Amino acid sequence: NKRAVELLLFRKSPEQLKVRIARVFLYGVSLMNRVMQMWQAGLSLLLCSNVALADWSALNMRQGVTEISQRVYDLHMLIFYICCAIGVLVFGVMIISMLMHRKSLGVTPATFHEDTRVEVAWTVIPIIILLVMAVPATSTLRDMYESSDSDLDIEVRGYQWKWQYTYLNEDPAEEIQFMSALKTPRNEIQNLEAKGEHYLLDVDNPLVIPINKRIRFLVTSQDTIHAFWVPDFALKRDAIPGFVHESWAIVEEPGVYRGQCAELCGKEHGFMPIVVHAVEQEEYDLWVAEKQAEAAEVFNTVGKTWSMEELMVEGEEVYLRNCAACHQPNGQGIPPAFPSLVGQGIAVGSVQEHIDILLYGRAGTSMQAFGKQLNAAEIAAVITYERNAWGNNMNQMVQPKEINTMMASE
């Protein structure tokens, strides 16, 4: 400041003063060079980054592949630009006011405390802005919730921690129903193997839909609150036990679209992906025929007598897909919430109790009912596997036809 400069001038000789000024000048130049280098490095990183400028979509909301998702994206961008304009205007006025009316310029501050015109302006203008945003937003929301006149109805039922899809039909015999669970190997989850391309986003049985058809999703839950979320469809609905929430989509482009459960639903919430295959109508018809053939095959295999080897092979697959998340791949569980099956508990107890727990679950615990999730062959196989794996060696088999008889009597 002025006082410091005056003291500097009075206390230093002309030669010392020249040296001091030169040093200050050189330091300032050096500092400016460093700042410029930092700006250049930052700009270079920004231009070379895969997620900036070269690929703005990686930072922005997805545009999606449906008409509704595109409208949601357009609405998002409209409001984003409005917010940017408001920000530039407000901060611009603030900065200009601070620069033009600072004390060093000798500006005398105003003494007024209110202005009716300003108060009216800052009330009316935001109302107008909100109305401008509300019109397209209301129109989009109304169309998002209008799910009538569908070409295909699919019930989506959430379980801990998988999805069940039922393709509804006026003839129940023609309905297709299957479970969709995480396909990522446990070794990847436990960092024993390298992560795959679609880590935690791949399933064993994807949802398959035809393109250019209006698909209505009826979303509910069997146990706790989940959320069915597919970003590319702008589709997100809570799955709540006892309630059915509707949504719809018309996918125009064939492809594989991925989503996840978007509501914290327990221990394996992060392992509950959604995969949708959108295909041409001809390919969809072939898929339906294959699923119906699989159902007929399951019906035929339930009646046959299975060998111990067949039951153990099938049982291991069913166990790893449905039980390993809680009871662990080695059967040791995570006591006390998820008891061990090795040498104790239902795995070495009464066979009938073992069957009942698999079919109906156990109230007050995390053990859910699998009677509506697995078919008779899968339930018989997994019970046989649990009673003979990990050294249990009970030498007991449960045949699918026994389970089928029990399920048919219910």
Short mmCIF file of C-alpha atoms in Angstrom, two decimals:
data_model
loop_
_atom_site.label_atom_id
_atom_site.label_comp_id
_atom_site.label_asym_id
_atom_site.label_seq_id
_atom_site.Cartn_x
_atom_site.Cartn_y
_atom_site.Cartn_z
CA ASN A 1 0.00 0.00 0.00
CA LYS A 2 0.95 3.68 -0.17
CA ARG A 3 2.37 3.80 3.40
CA ALA A 4 4.58 0.75 2.81
CA VAL A 5 5.94 2.23 -0.44
CA GLU A 6 6.75 5.51 1.32
CA LEU A 7 8.67 3.67 4.08
CA LEU A 8 10.48 1.62 1.46
CA LEU A 9 11.55 4.74 -0.42
CA PHE A 10 12.81 6.50 2.70
CA ARG A 11 14.76 3.53 4.13
CA LYS A 12 16.51 2.22 0.97
CA SER A 13 19.24 3.77 -1.15
CA PRO A 14 18.52 4.24 -4.88
CA GLU A 15 20.72 1.23 -5.79
CA GLN A 16 19.04 -1.04 -3.22
CA LEU A 17 15.65 0.18 -4.35
CA LYS A 18 16.39 -0.71 -7.97
CA VAL A 19 17.52 -4.20 -6.95
CA ARG A 20 14.42 -4.71 -4.79
CA ILE A 21 12.06 -3.57 -7.58
CA ALA A 22 13.82 -5.83 -10.08
CA ARG A 23 13.50 -8.81 -7.75
CA VAL A 24 9.80 -8.15 -7.21
CA PHE A 25 9.27 -7.80 -10.95
CA LEU A 26 11.13 -11.05 -11.71
CA TYR A 27 9.20 -12.88 -9.01
CA GLY A 28 5.94 -11.61 -10.49
CA VAL A 29 6.95 -12.77 -13.98
CA SER A 30 7.95 -16.20 -12.63
CA LEU A 31 4.65 -16.51 -10.79
CA MET A 32 2.69 -15.60 -13.90
CA ASN A 33 4.62 -18.18 -15.93
CA ARG A 34 3.78 -20.87 -13.39
CA VAL A 35 0.11 -19.94 -13.47
CA MET A 36 0.09 -20.04 -17.28
CA GLN A 37 1.79 -23.46 -17.27
CA MET A 38 -0.84 -24.77 -14.87
CA TRP A 39 -3.63 -23.41 -17.06
CA GLN A 40 -2.07 -24.95 -20.17
CA ALA A 41 -1.65 -28.33 -18.44
CA GLY A 42 -5.23 -28.23 -17.18
CA LEU A 43 -6.55 -27.26 -20.62
CA SER A 44 -4.54 -30.05 -22.27
CA LEU A 45 -5.96 -32.60 -19.85
CA LEU A 46 -9.43 -31.27 -20.47
CA LEU A 47 -9.09 -31.51 -24.24
CA CYS A 48 -7.54 -34.98 -24.12
CA SER A 49 -9.93 -36.43 -21.58
CA ASN A 50 -12.41 -39.06 -22.74
CA VAL A 51 -15.12 -37.53 -20.62
CA ALA A 52 -14.80 -33.86 -21.57
CA LEU A 53 -15.51 -31.99 -24.79
CA ALA A 54 -14.68 -35.05 -26.91
CA ASP A 55 -17.48 -37.00 -25.18
CA TRP A 56 -19.84 -34.60 -23.44
CA SER A 57 -22.45 -37.36 -23.12
CA ALA A 58 -20.29 -39.09 -20.51
CA LEU A 59 -20.84 -36.12 -18.20
CA ASN A 60 -24.39 -35.32 -19.19
CA MET A 61 -27.71 -37.15 -18.81
CA ARG A 62 -28.26 -40.03 -21.23
CA GLN A 63 -30.46 -39.25 -24.21
CA GLY A 64 -31.87 -42.77 -24.20
CA VAL A 65 -33.54 -44.71 -26.99
CA THR A 66 -37.23 -43.98 -26.45
CA GLU A 67 -39.36 -40.97 -27.26
CA ILE A 68 -39.97 -40.28 -23.57
CA SER A 69 -36.27 -40.50 -22.72
CA GLN A 70 -35.52 -37.97 -25.47
CA ARG A 71 -38.17 -35.62 -24.14
CA VAL A 72 -36.78 -35.97 -20.62
CA TYR A 73 -33.31 -35.16 -21.97
CA ASP A 74 -34.61 -32.10 -23.86
CA LEU A 75 -36.41 -30.94 -20.72
CA HIS A 76 -33.24 -31.42 -18.69
CA MET A 77 -31.20 -29.35 -21.17
CA LEU A 78 -33.83 -26.58 -21.29
CA ILE A 79 -33.80 -26.19 -17.52
CA PHE A 80 -30.00 -26.48 -17.48
CA TYR A 81 -29.66 -23.57 -19.94
CA ILE A 82 -32.16 -21.51 -17.97
CA CYS A 83 -30.15 -22.14 -14.79
CA CYS A 84 -26.93 -21.16 -16.59
CA ALA A 85 -28.51 -17.93 -17.85
CA ILE A 86 -29.78 -17.09 -14.35
CA GLY A 87 -26.35 -17.84 -12.88
CA VAL A 88 -24.53 -15.64 -15.40
CA LEU A 89 -27.02 -12.80 -14.87
CA VAL A 90 -27.00 -12.95 -11.06
CA PHE A 91 -23.26 -13.35 -10.61
CA GLY A 92 -22.57 -10.87 -13.38
CA VAL A 93 -24.63 -8.19 -11.63
CA MET A 94 -22.95 -9.04 -8.31
CA ILE A 95 -19.41 -8.84 -9.70
CA ILE A 96 -20.04 -5.65 -11.69
CA SER A 97 -21.68 -4.05 -8.66
CA MET A 98 -18.73 -4.93 -6.43
CA LEU A 99 -16.21 -3.60 -8.94
CA MET A 100 -18.06 -0.41 -9.86
CA HIS A 101 -19.07 0.52 -6.31
CA ARG A 102 -16.01 -0.38 -4.27
CA LYS A 103 -14.78 2.00 -1.58
CA SER A 104 -11.46 2.71 -3.30
CA LEU A 105 -13.32 4.57 -6.05
CA GLY A 106 -14.86 6.86 -3.47
CA VAL A 107 -18.40 5.63 -4.07
CA THR A 108 -20.87 6.56 -1.36
CA PRO A 109 -23.19 3.66 -0.45
CA ALA A 110 -26.92 4.14 -0.87
CA THR A 111 -29.08 4.44 2.22
CA PHE A 112 -32.45 3.08 1.00
CA HIS A 113 -33.86 -0.05 2.64
CA GLU A 114 -36.61 -1.16 0.25
CA ASP A 115 -37.89 -0.61 -3.25
CA THR A 116 -41.38 -1.75 -4.21
CA ARG A 117 -40.50 -2.04 -7.89
CA VAL A 118 -37.49 -4.28 -7.20
CA GLU A 119 -39.48 -6.50 -4.84
CA VAL A 120 -42.26 -6.91 -7.38
CA ALA A 121 -39.71 -7.69 -10.09
CA TRP A 122 -37.86 -10.37 -8.15
CA THR A 123 -41.21 -12.01 -7.31
CA VAL A 124 -42.86 -11.86 -10.72
CA ILE A 125 -39.83 -12.84 -12.81
CA PRO A 126 -39.17 -16.17 -10.96
CA ILE A 127 -42.88 -17.02 -11.23
CA ILE A 128 -42.74 -16.50 -14.98
CA ILE A 129 -39.58 -18.63 -15.24
CA LEU A 130 -41.22 -21.43 -13.24
CA LEU A 131 -44.31 -21.34 -15.45
CA VAL A 132 -42.15 -21.56 -18.57
CA MET A 133 -40.47 -24.67 -17.14
CA ALA A 134 -43.68 -26.18 -15.76
CA VAL A 135 -45.54 -26.40 -19.09
CA PRO A 136 -43.19 -28.87 -20.86
CA ALA A 137 -42.43 -30.67 -17.58
CA THR A 138 -46.13 -31.32 -16.88
CA SER A 139 -46.73 -32.53 -20.42
CA THR A 140 -43.81 -34.96 -20.23
CA LEU A 141 -44.80 -36.30 -16.81
CA ARG A 142 -48.40 -36.83 -17.96
CA ASP A 143 -47.24 -38.91 -20.93
CA MET A 144 -44.78 -40.88 -18.79
CA TYR A 145 -47.63 -42.09 -16.57
CA GLU A 146 -50.06 -42.85 -19.43
CA SER A 147 -49.51 -46.60 -19.84
CA SER A 148 -52.76 -47.73 -21.52
CA ASP A 149 -53.14 -49.40 -24.92
CA SER A 150 -50.12 -51.67 -24.55
CA ASP A 151 -49.05 -54.36 -27.02
CA LEU A 152 -47.35 -56.48 -24.37
CA ASP A 153 -47.72 -56.58 -20.57
CA ILE A 154 -44.80 -57.73 -18.41
CA GLU A 155 -44.99 -58.14 -14.66
CA VAL A 156 -41.70 -57.22 -12.98
CA ARG A 157 -41.44 -58.62 -9.45
CA GLY A 158 -38.48 -57.81 -7.22
CA TYR A 159 -36.93 -60.37 -4.90
CA GLN A 160 -33.87 -60.16 -2.69
CA TRP A 161 -31.78 -59.99 -4.87
CA LYS A 162 -33.08 -60.87 -8.28
CA TRP A 163 -35.97 -60.09 -10.65
CA GLN A 164 -38.84 -62.24 -11.81
CA TYR A 165 -40.41 -61.49 -15.20
CA THR A 166 -43.85 -62.76 -16.21
CA TYR A 167 -45.14 -62.19 -19.75
CA LEU A 168 -48.86 -61.93 -19.10
CA ASN A 169 -51.34 -63.59 -21.41
CA GLU A 170 -55.11 -64.08 -21.43
CA ASP A 171 -54.37 -67.81 -21.47
CA PRO A 172 -52.27 -68.59 -18.35
CA ALA A 173 -50.86 -71.65 -20.10
CA GLU A 174 -49.20 -69.34 -22.64
CA GLU A 175 -47.51 -67.13 -20.03
CA ILE A 176 -43.72 -67.08 -19.80
CA GLN A 177 -42.13 -66.68 -16.38
CA PHE A 178 -38.50 -66.81 -15.33
CA MET A 179 -36.02 -65.43 -12.80
CA SER A 180 -33.17 -63.11 -13.74
CA ALA A 181 -30.15 -63.07 -11.41
CA LEU A 182 -26.61 -61.74 -11.36
CA LYS A 183 -24.25 -63.62 -13.68
CA THR A 184 -20.95 -62.08 -12.53
CA PRO A 185 -18.76 -64.86 -11.06
CA ARG A 186 -18.11 -64.74 -7.32
CA ASN A 187 -14.36 -64.82 -7.99
CA GLU A 188 -14.63 -61.41 -9.68
CA ILE A 189 -16.63 -60.00 -6.78
CA GLN A 190 -14.04 -61.30 -4.30
CA ASN A 191 -11.15 -59.91 -6.41
CA LEU A 192 -9.79 -63.36 -7.21
CA GLU A 193 -10.16 -62.71 -10.94
CA ALA A 194 -10.00 -59.65 -13.18
CA LYS A 195 -13.28 -57.74 -13.55
CA GLY A 196 -15.25 -58.49 -16.70
CA GLU A 197 -16.53 -55.93 -19.19
CA HIS A 198 -20.01 -55.85 -17.64
CA TYR A 199 -19.02 -56.36 -14.03
CA LEU A 200 -22.16 -56.50 -11.83
CA LEU A 201 -24.26 -55.58 -14.89
CA ASP A 202 -24.84 -58.99 -16.48
CA VAL A 203 -27.56 -61.56 -15.80
CA ASP A 204 -28.28 -65.19 -16.60
CA ASN A 205 -31.74 -64.57 -18.11
CA PRO A 206 -32.22 -61.12 -19.68
CA LEU A 207 -35.59 -59.53 -20.32
CA VAL A 208 -36.39 -59.74 -24.04
CA ILE A 209 -38.80 -57.33 -25.75
CA PRO A 210 -39.71 -56.56 -29.37
CA ILE A 211 -38.86 -53.16 -30.81
CA ASN A 212 -41.52 -50.68 -31.95
CA LYS A 213 -44.08 -52.18 -29.57
CA ARG A 214 -45.67 -50.46 -26.59
CA ILE A 215 -44.50 -52.48 -23.58
CA ARG A 216 -46.25 -51.96 -20.25
CA PHE A 217 -44.29 -52.86 -17.11
CA LEU A 218 -46.26 -53.77 -13.98
CA VAL A 219 -43.72 -53.33 -11.18
CA THR A 220 -44.15 -54.86 -7.72
CA SER A 221 -42.14 -56.70 -5.07
CA GLN A 222 -42.32 -59.93 -3.13
CA ASP A 223 -40.34 -58.96 -0.04
CA THR A 224 -38.94 -55.44 0.43
CA ILE A 225 -38.83 -52.17 -1.52
CA HIS A 226 -36.84 -52.27 -4.76
CA ALA A 227 -36.75 -49.91 -7.76
CA PHE A 228 -36.78 -51.02 -11.41
CA TRP A 229 -34.49 -48.57 -13.25
CA VAL A 230 -33.42 -48.63 -16.92
CA PRO A 231 -31.81 -45.23 -17.75
CA ASP A 232 -31.98 -45.65 -21.54
CA PHE A 233 -35.77 -45.94 -21.30
CA ALA A 234 -36.17 -43.08 -18.78
CA LEU A 235 -37.92 -45.75 -16.72
CA LYS A 236 -37.74 -45.88 -12.94
CA ARG A 237 -40.51 -47.27 -10.74
CA ASP A 238 -40.50 -48.32 -7.11
CA ALA A 239 -41.32 -51.98 -6.51
CA ILE A 240 -43.33 -52.12 -3.27
CA PRO A 241 -44.95 -55.27 -1.78
CA GLY A 242 -48.72 -55.15 -2.20
CA PHE A 243 -48.66 -52.33 -4.78
CA VAL A 244 -48.38 -52.37 -8.57
CA HIS A 245 -46.79 -49.38 -10.31
CA GLU A 246 -47.14 -49.05 -14.07
CA SER A 247 -44.74 -47.69 -16.66
CA TRP A 248 -44.18 -48.16 -20.37
CA ALA A 249 -41.65 -47.91 -23.17
CA ILE A 250 -41.45 -48.12 -26.93
CA VAL A 251 -37.89 -49.04 -27.90
CA GLU A 252 -37.08 -48.11 -31.47
CA GLU A 253 -33.49 -49.37 -31.71
CA PRO A 254 -32.37 -53.00 -31.25
CA GLY A 255 -29.70 -53.39 -28.60
CA VAL A 256 -28.79 -54.40 -25.07
CA TYR A 257 -29.80 -51.94 -22.37
CA ARG A 258 -28.70 -52.23 -18.75
CA GLY A 259 -30.02 -50.97 -15.46
CA GLN A 260 -29.98 -51.70 -11.74
CA CYS A 261 -32.11 -51.76 -8.65
CA ALA A 262 -32.18 -48.13 -7.53
CA GLU A 263 -33.53 -48.56 -4.00
CA LEU A 264 -31.42 -49.78 -1.08
CA CYS A 265 -32.90 -53.24 -0.52
CA GLY A 266 -30.44 -55.07 1.69
CA LYS A 267 -27.06 -56.74 1.72
CA GLU A 268 -26.87 -57.56 -2.01
CA HIS A 269 -28.50 -54.37 -3.32
CA GLY A 270 -25.51 -53.66 -5.56
CA PHE A 271 -25.77 -57.14 -7.13
CA MET A 272 -29.25 -56.79 -8.63
CA PRO A 273 -28.76 -55.74 -12.28
CA ILE A 274 -31.31 -55.46 -15.07
CA VAL A 275 -30.53 -56.41 -18.68
CA VAL A 276 -33.01 -55.82 -21.50
CA HIS A 277 -32.55 -57.18 -25.02
CA ALA A 278 -34.59 -55.25 -27.58
CA VAL A 279 -34.89 -57.33 -30.75
CA GLU A 280 -36.76 -57.47 -34.04
CA GLN A 281 -40.21 -59.06 -33.97
CA GLU A 282 -39.02 -62.19 -35.81
CA GLU A 283 -36.22 -62.76 -33.29
CA TYR A 284 -38.63 -62.15 -30.43
CA ASP A 285 -41.05 -64.76 -31.80
CA LEU A 286 -38.21 -67.30 -31.95
CA TRP A 287 -37.26 -66.49 -28.35
CA VAL A 288 -40.87 -67.01 -27.21
CA ALA A 289 -40.95 -70.39 -28.95
CA GLU A 290 -37.68 -71.39 -27.23
CA LYS A 291 -38.99 -70.37 -23.81
CA GLN A 292 -42.19 -72.34 -24.32
CA ALA A 293 -40.12 -75.35 -25.38
CA GLU A 294 -38.00 -74.98 -22.24
CA ALA A 295 -41.14 -74.93 -20.11
CA ALA A 296 -42.37 -78.11 -21.79
CA GLU A 297 -38.97 -79.73 -21.21
CA VAL A 298 -39.05 -78.81 -17.52
CA PHE A 299 -42.54 -80.29 -17.27
CA ASN A 300 -41.28 -83.54 -18.77
CA THR A 301 -38.14 -83.73 -16.62
CA VAL A 302 -40.08 -83.21 -13.38
CA GLY A 303 -41.77 -86.58 -13.87
CA LYS A 304 -38.60 -88.59 -14.42
CA THR A 305 -36.34 -90.13 -11.77
CA TRP A 306 -33.08 -88.21 -11.48
CA SER A 307 -29.73 -89.75 -10.56
CA MET A 308 -27.62 -88.40 -7.69
CA GLU A 309 -25.06 -87.03 -10.18
CA GLU A 310 -27.73 -85.15 -12.14
CA LEU A 311 -29.20 -83.66 -8.99
CA MET A 312 -25.78 -82.59 -7.66
CA VAL A 313 -24.75 -80.90 -10.91
CA GLU A 314 -28.04 -79.03 -11.23
CA GLY A 315 -28.14 -78.33 -7.50
CA GLU A 316 -24.72 -76.67 -7.48
CA GLU A 317 -25.76 -74.30 -10.27
CA VAL A 318 -29.00 -73.41 -8.48
CA TYR A 319 -27.18 -72.92 -5.17
CA LEU A 320 -24.52 -70.59 -6.60
CA ARG A 321 -27.18 -68.58 -8.41
CA ASN A 322 -29.66 -68.23 -5.56
CA CYS A 323 -28.15 -69.19 -2.20
CA ALA A 324 -24.43 -68.37 -2.24
CA ALA A 325 -24.97 -64.65 -1.63
CA CYS A 326 -26.14 -65.38 1.93
CA HIS A 327 -24.84 -68.85 2.79
CA GLN A 328 -21.57 -68.33 0.85
CA PRO A 329 -20.22 -70.62 -1.93
CA ASN A 330 -18.58 -72.88 0.69
CA GLY A 331 -21.78 -73.21 2.73
CA GLN A 332 -20.22 -71.57 5.81
CA GLY A 333 -22.75 -68.71 5.82
CA ILE A 334 -22.36 -65.50 7.83
CA PRO A 335 -23.68 -66.41 11.30
CA PRO A 336 -25.92 -65.54 12.99
CA ALA A 337 -27.89 -63.83 10.19
CA PHE A 338 -27.08 -66.50 7.59
CA PRO A 339 -26.34 -69.82 9.36
CA SER A 340 -23.81 -72.34 8.16
CA LEU A 341 -25.04 -75.38 6.21
CA VAL A 342 -21.91 -77.41 6.85
CA GLY A 343 -22.57 -80.27 9.25
CA GLN A 344 -25.43 -78.51 11.02
CA GLY A 345 -28.90 -76.98 10.66
CA ILE A 346 -31.44 -77.94 8.04
CA ALA A 347 -28.80 -79.49 5.76
CA VAL A 348 -28.40 -82.44 8.13
CA GLY A 349 -31.80 -82.35 9.80
CA SER A 350 -35.28 -83.43 8.72
CA VAL A 351 -35.75 -83.65 4.95
CA GLN A 352 -39.35 -82.46 5.23
CA GLU A 353 -38.31 -79.41 7.26
CA HIS A 354 -35.64 -78.67 4.65
CA ILE A 355 -38.27 -78.79 1.90
CA ASP A 356 -40.70 -76.61 3.84
CA ILE A 357 -38.10 -73.92 4.46
CA LEU A 358 -37.16 -73.84 0.77
CA LEU A 359 -40.78 -73.67 -0.34
CA TYR A 360 -42.21 -71.28 2.23
CA GLY A 361 -39.26 -69.47 3.82
CA ARG A 362 -38.99 -68.70 7.53
CA ALA A 363 -40.84 -65.75 9.05
CA GLY A 364 -38.77 -63.23 10.97
CA THR A 365 -35.54 -64.13 9.17
CA SER A 366 -33.86 -63.34 5.87
CA MET A 367 -34.80 -66.77 4.53
CA GLN A 368 -37.26 -66.09 1.73
CA ALA A 369 -39.71 -68.50 0.08
CA PHE A 370 -38.42 -70.04 -3.14
CA GLY A 371 -41.61 -71.90 -4.05
CA LYS A 372 -42.53 -69.21 -6.60
CA GLN A 373 -38.98 -68.53 -7.74
CA LEU A 374 -37.72 -72.01 -8.63
CA ASN A 375 -39.36 -74.95 -10.36
CA ALA A 376 -39.72 -78.38 -8.78
CA ALA A 377 -36.57 -79.76 -10.40
CA GLU A 378 -34.44 -76.84 -9.16
CA ILE A 379 -35.77 -77.08 -5.59
CA ALA A 380 -35.21 -80.84 -5.46
CA ALA A 381 -31.70 -80.46 -6.88
CA VAL A 382 -30.58 -77.71 -4.50
CA ILE A 383 -31.91 -79.60 -1.45
CA THR A 384 -30.06 -82.72 -2.57
CA TYR A 385 -26.90 -80.68 -3.14
CA GLU A 386 -27.02 -79.02 0.28
CA ARG A 387 -27.49 -82.37 2.02
CA ASN A 388 -24.55 -84.01 0.27
CA ALA A 389 -22.01 -81.21 -0.38
CA TRP A 390 -19.20 -79.85 1.86
CA GLY A 391 -18.80 -83.18 3.63
CA ASN A 392 -22.41 -83.43 4.79
CA ASN A 393 -22.74 -86.76 2.90
CA MET A 394 -26.29 -87.52 4.03
CA ASN A 395 -26.69 -89.82 0.97
CA GLN A 396 -30.25 -88.57 0.57
CA MET A 397 -31.98 -87.53 -2.64
CA VAL A 398 -35.14 -85.52 -3.20
CA GLN A 399 -36.87 -86.18 -6.50
CA PRO A 400 -38.53 -83.35 -8.49
CA LYS A 401 -41.80 -85.27 -8.68
CA GLU A 402 -42.01 -85.24 -4.86
CA ILE A 403 -41.67 -81.44 -4.82
CA ASN A 404 -44.12 -81.13 -7.71
CA THR A 405 -46.72 -83.12 -5.78
CA MET A 406 -46.35 -80.84 -2.75
CA MET A 407 -46.53 -77.66 -4.88
CA ALA A 408 -49.57 -78.94 -6.80
CA SER A 409 -51.44 -79.61 -3.57
CA GLU A 410 -51.10 -75.99 -2.45
#
